[in-house]
Short mmCIF file of C-alpha atoms in Angstrom, two decimals:
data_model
loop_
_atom_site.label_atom_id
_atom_site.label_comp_id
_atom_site.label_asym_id
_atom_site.label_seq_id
_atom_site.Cartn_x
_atom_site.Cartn_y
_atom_site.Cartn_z
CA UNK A 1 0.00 0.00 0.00
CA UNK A 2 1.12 3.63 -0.76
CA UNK A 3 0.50 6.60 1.23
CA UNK A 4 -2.28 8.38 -1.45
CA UNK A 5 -4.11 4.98 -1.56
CA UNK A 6 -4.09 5.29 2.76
CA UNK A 7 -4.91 9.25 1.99
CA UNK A 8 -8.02 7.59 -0.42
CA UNK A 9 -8.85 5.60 2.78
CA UNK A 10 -9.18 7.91 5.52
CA UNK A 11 -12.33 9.20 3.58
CA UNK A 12 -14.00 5.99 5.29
CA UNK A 13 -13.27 7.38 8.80
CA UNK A 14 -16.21 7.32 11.27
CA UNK A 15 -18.91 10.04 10.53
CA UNK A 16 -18.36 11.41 13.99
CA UNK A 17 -14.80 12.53 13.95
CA UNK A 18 -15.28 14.05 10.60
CA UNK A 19 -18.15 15.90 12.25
CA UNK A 20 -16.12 16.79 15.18
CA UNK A 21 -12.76 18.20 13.54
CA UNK A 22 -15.06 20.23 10.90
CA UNK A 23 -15.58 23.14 13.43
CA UNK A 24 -12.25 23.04 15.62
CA UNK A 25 -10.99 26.22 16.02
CA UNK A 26 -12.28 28.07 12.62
CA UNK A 27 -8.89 30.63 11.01
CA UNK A 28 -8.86 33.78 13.25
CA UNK A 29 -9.59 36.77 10.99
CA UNK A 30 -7.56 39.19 11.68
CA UNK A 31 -9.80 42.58 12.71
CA UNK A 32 -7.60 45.47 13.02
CA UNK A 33 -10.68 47.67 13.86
CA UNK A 34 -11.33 45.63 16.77
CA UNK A 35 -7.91 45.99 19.09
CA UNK A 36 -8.41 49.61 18.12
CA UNK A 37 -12.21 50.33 18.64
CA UNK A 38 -11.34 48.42 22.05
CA UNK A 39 -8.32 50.68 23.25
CA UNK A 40 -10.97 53.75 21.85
CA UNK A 41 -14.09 52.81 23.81
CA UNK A 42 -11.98 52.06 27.59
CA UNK A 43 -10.81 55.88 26.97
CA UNK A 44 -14.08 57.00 26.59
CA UNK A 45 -15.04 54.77 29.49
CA UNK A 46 -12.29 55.69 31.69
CA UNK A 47 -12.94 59.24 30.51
CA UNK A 48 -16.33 58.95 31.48
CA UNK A 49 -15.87 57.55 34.74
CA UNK A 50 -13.45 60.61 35.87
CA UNK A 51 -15.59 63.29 34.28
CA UNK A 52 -18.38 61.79 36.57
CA UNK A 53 -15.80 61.86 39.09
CA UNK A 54 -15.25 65.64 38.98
CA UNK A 55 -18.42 66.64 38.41
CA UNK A 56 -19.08 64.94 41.88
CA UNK A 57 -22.24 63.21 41.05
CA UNK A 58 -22.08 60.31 42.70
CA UNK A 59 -24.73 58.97 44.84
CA UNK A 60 -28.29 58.56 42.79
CA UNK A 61 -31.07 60.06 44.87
CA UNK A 62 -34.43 59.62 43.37
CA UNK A 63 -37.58 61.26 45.17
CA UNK A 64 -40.94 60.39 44.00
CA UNK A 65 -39.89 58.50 40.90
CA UNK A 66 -37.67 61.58 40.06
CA UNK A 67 -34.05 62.07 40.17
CA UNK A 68 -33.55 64.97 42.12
CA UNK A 69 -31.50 67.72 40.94
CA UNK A 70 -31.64 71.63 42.32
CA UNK A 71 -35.40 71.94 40.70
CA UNK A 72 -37.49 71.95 44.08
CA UNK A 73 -40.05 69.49 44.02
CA UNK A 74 -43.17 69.37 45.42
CA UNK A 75 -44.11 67.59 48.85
CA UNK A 76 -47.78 67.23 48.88
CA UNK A 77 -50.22 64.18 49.40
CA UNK A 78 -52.55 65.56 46.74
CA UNK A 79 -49.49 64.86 44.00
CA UNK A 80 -50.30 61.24 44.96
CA UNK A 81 -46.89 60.27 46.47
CA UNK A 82 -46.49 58.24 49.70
CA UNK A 83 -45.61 61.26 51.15
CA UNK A 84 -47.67 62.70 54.44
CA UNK A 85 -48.52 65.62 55.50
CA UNK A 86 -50.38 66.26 58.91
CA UNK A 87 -50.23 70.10 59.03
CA UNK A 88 -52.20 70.75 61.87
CA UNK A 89 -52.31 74.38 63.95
CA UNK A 90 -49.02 73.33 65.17
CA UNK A 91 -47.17 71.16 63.90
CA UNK A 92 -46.34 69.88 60.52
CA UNK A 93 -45.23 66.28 60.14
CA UNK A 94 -43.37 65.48 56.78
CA UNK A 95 -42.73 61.64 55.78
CA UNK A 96 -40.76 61.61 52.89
CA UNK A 97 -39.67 58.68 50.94
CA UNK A 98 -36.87 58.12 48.49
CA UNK A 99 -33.69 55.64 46.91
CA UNK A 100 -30.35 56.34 47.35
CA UNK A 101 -27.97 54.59 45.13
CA UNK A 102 -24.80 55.08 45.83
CA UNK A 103 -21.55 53.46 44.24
CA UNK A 104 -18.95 53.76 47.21
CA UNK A 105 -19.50 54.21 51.08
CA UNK A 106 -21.97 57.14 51.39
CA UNK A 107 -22.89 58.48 55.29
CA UNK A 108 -26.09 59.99 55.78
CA UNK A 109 -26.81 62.44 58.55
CA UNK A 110 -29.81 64.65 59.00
CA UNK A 111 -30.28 67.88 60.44
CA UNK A 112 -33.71 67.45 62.15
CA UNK A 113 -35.74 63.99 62.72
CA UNK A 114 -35.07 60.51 62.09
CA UNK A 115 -34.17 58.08 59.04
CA UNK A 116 -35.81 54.82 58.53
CA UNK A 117 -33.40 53.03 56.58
CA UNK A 118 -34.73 50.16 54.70
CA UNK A 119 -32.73 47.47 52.63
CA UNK A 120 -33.98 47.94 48.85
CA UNK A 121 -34.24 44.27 47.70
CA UNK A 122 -36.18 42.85 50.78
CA UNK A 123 -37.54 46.01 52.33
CA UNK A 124 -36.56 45.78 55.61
CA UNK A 125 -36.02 47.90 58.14
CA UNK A 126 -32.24 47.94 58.75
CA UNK A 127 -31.96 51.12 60.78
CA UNK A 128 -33.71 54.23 62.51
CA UNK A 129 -32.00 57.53 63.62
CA UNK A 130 -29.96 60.52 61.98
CA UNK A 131 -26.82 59.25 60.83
CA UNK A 132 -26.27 55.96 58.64
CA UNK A 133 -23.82 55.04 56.50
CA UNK A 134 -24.41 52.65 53.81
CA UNK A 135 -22.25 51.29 50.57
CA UNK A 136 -25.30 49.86 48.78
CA UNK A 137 -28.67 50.75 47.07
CA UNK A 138 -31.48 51.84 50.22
CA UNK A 139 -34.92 52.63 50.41
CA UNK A 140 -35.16 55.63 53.20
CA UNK A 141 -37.84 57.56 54.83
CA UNK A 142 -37.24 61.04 55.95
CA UNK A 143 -39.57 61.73 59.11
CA UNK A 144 -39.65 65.46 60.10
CA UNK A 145 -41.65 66.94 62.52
CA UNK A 146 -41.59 70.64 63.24
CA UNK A 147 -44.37 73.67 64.73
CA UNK A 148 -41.91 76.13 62.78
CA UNK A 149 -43.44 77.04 58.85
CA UNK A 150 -40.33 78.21 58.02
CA UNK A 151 -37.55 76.24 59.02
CA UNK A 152 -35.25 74.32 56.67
CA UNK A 153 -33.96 70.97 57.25
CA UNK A 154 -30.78 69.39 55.33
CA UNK A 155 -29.73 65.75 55.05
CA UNK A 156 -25.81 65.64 53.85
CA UNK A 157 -24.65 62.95 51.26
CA UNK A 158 -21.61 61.89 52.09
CA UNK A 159 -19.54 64.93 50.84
CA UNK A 160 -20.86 65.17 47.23
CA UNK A 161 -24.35 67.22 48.23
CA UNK A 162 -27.17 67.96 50.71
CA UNK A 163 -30.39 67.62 50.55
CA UNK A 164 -32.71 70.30 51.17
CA UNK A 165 -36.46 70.43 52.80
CA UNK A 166 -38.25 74.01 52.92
CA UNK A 167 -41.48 75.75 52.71
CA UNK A 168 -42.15 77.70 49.76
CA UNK A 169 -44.12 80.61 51.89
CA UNK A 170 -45.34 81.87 48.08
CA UNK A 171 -47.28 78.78 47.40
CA UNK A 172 -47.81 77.35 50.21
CA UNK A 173 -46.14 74.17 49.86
CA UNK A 174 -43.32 72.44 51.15
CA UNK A 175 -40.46 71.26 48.84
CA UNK A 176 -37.08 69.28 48.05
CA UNK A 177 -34.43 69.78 45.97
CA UNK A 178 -30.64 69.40 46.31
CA UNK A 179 -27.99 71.84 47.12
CA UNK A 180 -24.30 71.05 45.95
CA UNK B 1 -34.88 21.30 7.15
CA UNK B 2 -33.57 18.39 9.11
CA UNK B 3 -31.66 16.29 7.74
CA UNK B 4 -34.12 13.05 8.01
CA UNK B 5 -36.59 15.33 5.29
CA UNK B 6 -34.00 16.12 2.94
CA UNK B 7 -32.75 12.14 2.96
CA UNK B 8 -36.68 11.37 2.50
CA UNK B 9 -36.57 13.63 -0.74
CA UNK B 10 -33.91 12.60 -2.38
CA UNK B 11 -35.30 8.54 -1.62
CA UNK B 12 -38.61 10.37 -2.91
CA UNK B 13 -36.28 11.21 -6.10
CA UNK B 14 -38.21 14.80 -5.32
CA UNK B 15 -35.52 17.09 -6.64
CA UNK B 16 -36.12 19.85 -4.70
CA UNK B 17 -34.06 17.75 -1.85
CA UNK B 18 -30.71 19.05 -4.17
CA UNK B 19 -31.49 22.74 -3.20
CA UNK B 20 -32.43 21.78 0.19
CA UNK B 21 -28.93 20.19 0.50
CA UNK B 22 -27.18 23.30 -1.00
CA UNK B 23 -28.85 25.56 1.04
CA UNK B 24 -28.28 23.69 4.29
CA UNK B 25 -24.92 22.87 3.56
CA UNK B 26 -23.54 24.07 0.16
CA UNK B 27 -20.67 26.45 1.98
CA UNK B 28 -19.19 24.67 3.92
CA UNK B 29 -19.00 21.92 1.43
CA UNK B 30 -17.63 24.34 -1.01
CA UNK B 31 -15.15 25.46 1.68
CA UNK B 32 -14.14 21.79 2.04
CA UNK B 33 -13.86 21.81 -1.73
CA UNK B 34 -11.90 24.84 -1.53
CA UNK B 35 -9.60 24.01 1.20
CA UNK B 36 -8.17 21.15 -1.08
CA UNK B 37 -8.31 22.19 -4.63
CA UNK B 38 -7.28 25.71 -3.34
CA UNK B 39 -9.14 27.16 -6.33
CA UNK B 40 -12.36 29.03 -6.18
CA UNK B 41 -13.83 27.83 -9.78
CA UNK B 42 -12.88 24.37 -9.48
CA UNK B 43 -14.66 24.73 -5.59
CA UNK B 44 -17.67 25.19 -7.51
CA UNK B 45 -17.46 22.41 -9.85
CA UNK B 46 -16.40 19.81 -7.23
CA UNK B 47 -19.58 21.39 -5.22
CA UNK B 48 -22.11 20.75 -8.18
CA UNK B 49 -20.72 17.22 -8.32
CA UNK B 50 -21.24 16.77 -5.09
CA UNK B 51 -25.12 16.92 -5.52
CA UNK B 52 -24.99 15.02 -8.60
CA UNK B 53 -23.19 12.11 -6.76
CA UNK B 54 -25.29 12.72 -4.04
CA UNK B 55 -28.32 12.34 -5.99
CA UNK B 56 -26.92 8.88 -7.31
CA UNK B 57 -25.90 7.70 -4.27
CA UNK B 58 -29.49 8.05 -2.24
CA UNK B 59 -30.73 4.94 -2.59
CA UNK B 60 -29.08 2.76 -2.20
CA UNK B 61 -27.68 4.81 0.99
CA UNK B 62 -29.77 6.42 3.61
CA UNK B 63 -26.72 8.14 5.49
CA UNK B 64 -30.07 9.74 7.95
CA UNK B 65 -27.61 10.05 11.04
CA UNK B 66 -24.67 11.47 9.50
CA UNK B 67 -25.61 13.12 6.79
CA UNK B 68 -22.94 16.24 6.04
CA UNK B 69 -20.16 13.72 6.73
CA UNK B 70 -21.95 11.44 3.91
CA UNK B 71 -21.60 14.63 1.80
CA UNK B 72 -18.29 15.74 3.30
CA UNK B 73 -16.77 12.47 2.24
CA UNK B 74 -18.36 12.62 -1.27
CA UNK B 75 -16.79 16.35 -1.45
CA UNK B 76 -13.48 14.60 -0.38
CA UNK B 77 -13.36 11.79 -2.58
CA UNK B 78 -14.19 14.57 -6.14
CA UNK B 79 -11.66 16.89 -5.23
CA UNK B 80 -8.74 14.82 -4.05
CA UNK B 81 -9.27 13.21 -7.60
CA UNK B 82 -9.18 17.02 -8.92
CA UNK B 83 -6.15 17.72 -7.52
CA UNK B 84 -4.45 14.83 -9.04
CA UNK B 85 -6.37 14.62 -12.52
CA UNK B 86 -5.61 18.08 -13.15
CA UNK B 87 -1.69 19.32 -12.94
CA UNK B 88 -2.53 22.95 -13.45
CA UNK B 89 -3.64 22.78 -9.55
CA UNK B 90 -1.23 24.34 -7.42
CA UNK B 91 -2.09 22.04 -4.68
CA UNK B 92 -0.86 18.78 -6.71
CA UNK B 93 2.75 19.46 -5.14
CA UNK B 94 0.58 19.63 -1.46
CA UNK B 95 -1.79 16.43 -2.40
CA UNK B 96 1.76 14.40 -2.79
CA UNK B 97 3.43 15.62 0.46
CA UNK B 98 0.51 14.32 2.37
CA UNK B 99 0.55 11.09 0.34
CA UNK B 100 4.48 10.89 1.71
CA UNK B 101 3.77 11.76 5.09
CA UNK B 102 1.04 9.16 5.63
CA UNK B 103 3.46 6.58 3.96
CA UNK B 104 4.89 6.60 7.27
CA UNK B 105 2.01 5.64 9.16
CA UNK B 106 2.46 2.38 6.82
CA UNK B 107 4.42 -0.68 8.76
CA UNK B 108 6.96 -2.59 6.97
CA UNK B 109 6.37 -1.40 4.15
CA UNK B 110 8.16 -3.52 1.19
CA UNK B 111 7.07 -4.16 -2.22
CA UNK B 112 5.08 -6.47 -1.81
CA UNK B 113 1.66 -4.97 -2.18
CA UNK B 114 -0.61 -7.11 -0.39
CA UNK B 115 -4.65 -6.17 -0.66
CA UNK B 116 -5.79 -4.58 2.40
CA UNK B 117 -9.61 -4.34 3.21
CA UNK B 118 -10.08 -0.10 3.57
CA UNK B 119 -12.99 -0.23 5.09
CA UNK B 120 -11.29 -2.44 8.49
CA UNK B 121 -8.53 -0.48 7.99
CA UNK B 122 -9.96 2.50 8.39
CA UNK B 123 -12.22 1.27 11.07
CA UNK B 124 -8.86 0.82 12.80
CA UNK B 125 -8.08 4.16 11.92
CA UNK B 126 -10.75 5.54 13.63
CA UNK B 127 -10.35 3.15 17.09
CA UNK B 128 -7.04 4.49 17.39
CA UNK B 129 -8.25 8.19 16.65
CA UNK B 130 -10.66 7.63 19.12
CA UNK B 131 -7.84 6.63 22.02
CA UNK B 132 -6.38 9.91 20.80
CA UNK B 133 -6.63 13.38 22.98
CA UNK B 134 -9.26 15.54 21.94
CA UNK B 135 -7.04 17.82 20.80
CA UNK B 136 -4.63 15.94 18.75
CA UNK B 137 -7.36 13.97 16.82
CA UNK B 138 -8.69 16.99 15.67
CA UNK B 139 -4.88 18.32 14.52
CA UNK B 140 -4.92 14.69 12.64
CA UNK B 141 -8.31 15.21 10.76
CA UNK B 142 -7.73 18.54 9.74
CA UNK B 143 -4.15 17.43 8.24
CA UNK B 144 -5.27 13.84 6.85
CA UNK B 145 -8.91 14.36 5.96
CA UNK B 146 -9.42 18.23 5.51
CA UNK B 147 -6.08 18.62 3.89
CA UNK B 148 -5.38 21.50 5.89
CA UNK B 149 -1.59 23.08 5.72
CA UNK B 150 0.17 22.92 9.05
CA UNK B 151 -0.17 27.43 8.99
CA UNK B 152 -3.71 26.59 9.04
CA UNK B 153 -3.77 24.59 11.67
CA UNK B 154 -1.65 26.57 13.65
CA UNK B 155 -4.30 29.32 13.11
CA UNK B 156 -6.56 27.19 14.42
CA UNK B 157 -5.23 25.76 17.35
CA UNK B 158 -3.48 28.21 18.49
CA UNK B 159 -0.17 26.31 18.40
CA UNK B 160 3.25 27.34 16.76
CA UNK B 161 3.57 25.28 13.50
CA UNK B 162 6.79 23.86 14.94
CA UNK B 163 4.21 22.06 17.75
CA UNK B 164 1.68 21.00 15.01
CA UNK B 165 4.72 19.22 13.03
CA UNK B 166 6.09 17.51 16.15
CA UNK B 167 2.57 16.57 17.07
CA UNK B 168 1.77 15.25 13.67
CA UNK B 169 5.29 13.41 13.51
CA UNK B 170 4.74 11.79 16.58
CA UNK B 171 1.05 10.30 15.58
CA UNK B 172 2.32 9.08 12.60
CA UNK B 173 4.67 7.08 14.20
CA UNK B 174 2.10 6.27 17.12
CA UNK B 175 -0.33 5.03 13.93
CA UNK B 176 2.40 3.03 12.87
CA UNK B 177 2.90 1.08 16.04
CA UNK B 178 -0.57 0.48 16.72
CA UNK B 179 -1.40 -0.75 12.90
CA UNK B 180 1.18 -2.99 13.66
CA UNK B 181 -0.06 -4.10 16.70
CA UNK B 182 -3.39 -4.78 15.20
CA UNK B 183 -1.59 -7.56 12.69
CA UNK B 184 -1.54 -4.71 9.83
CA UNK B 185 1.69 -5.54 7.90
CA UNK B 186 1.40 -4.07 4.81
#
């Protein structure tokens, strides 16, 4: 026997391992466009990332459905939040719910009242009081109560912002909004 | 469409099963084609009598489990023949190195040219691919049956071509001893 006729012969191998070398490891094509559009999109991540950085944006805070930014919005129950308020002769109680994401360790602290503190996913109460600090996503409840129309309350953010709770003596109404 | 309605077709002599087949598998027969003959127009023609065969050869066959290997083979078979009918082929020169290198795999060889069943041999073939790493029965197939050039398969597995060579070397010799030990004297 010569080697072509064993060449001719290895047609008749099993089925299978003709089946199974067909797709082993199919030619690399070389895509120049790809190490490049790689390197190109980390420096617009990385660039990204430190712009956000700077601009000290940080921790997420969303109030009502809303991210909150320095636009003052609007506490009231007749908006249809989950907010309360019992503004009596006296004394006005505020309840005011919101998320905090945050990407790093954030502390909390408030100026006036308490914090419930309430772990997003399960919606538990992890902690009541005026200073937490927290390096995950939380569900919290702001619970002021005050005889004094025109006091303002802060919460502080970690360093990045505070948060700020006021009447607007014009309308009427009490609002939120966030001071850098 | 499965394979098992295509096979029905072409027992059906319904020849509709012929542009079934190319559809399903007409490129990567034609890259089979065109891994061996190394020529795009002669691909084509080894592709087109590929079907043709096929159509002949269904019935009497009914390859229902394995059907692109029944078609791989075919594609094989038509344009290892091209390669040595027709000397304009630049991969003649390729087809003949092969031919030497599985001469080795052959024991004792002498001149006495004794018949040898194919069809047990290559059954032994396959048993000892099968004892084979995963790996290096692959790197054996792609040389032996796809015709591959060692660059190729270097692409492919990621190896230097030095390693392929020594690989390949060293299961030639391996085929050799176990042939031998299966009462294959040749």
């Amino acid at each position: 026997m010569k080697g072509n006729e064993l060449l001719d012969y290895m047609e008749h191998v099993d089925p299978e391992l003709i089946a199974e070398a067909e797709t082993f490891g199919k030619p690399k094509k070389r895509v120049y466009w790809l190490r490049w559009g790689t390197i190109a999109a980390c420096f617009v991540l990385v660039t990204a990332v430190v712009l956000n950085l700077l601009s000290g944006v940080g921790p997420q805070l969303t109030v009502f459905g809303k991210q909150l930014n320095d636009e003052p919005i609007e506490i009231s129950e007749s908006s249809g939040y989950s907010s309360r308020i019992n503004e009596a002769q006296d004394v006005v109680q505020l309840a005011i719910p919101f998320t905090l994401d945050v990407g790093r360790q954030t502390e909390l602290w408030v100026s006036s009242g308490v914090m419930q503190v309430f772990d997003y996913s399960v919606n538990t109460l992890m902690y009541e009081g005026d200073r937490f600090t927290t390096t995950t996503k939380v569900s919290v409840v702001w619970i002021i109560e005050t005889a004094d129309k025109n006091a303002r309350f802060t919460m502080s953010v970690g360093t990045q912002y505070r948060v700020i709770v006021c009447r607007d003596a014009e309308r009427g109404v009490w609002t939120i909004n966030k001071d850098k | 469409m499965e394979d098992d309605k295509i096979i029905e077709r072409y027992l059906n002599r319904d020849e509709s099963a012929i542009s079934e087949t190319r559809d399903k598998y007409g490129s990567r027969l034609r890259a089979l084609a065109q891994g061996i003959v190394a020529d795009h127009a002669t691909a084509e023609e080894c592709e087109n009598d590929v079907y043709l065969q096929t159509w002949d050869s269904i019935p009497p066959h009914e390859p229902r489990s394995y059907f692109f290997a029944f078609l791989a083979r075919i594609t094989r078979h038509i344009a290892l023949n091209c390669c040595r009918s027709r000397g304009a082929l630049k991969r003649q020169a390729d087809i003949a190195a092969l031919s030497e290198e599985m001469e080795q795999c052959i024991p004792a060889s002498n001149d006495t040219a004794l018949a040898v069943d194919g069809i047990l041999l290559c059954e032994t073939l396959s048993a000892f691919l099968r004892k084979q790493p995963e790996e290096k029965r692959k790197i054996f197939m792609r040389r032996y049956w796809y015709m591959d050039s060692i660059a190729d398969i270097a692409a492919r597995s990621g190896m230097q071509q030095s390693r392929v060579k020594t690989m390949l070397f060293r299961m030639r010799n391996d085929l050799r001893e176990y042939l031998t030990g299966e009462g294959y004297t040749i």
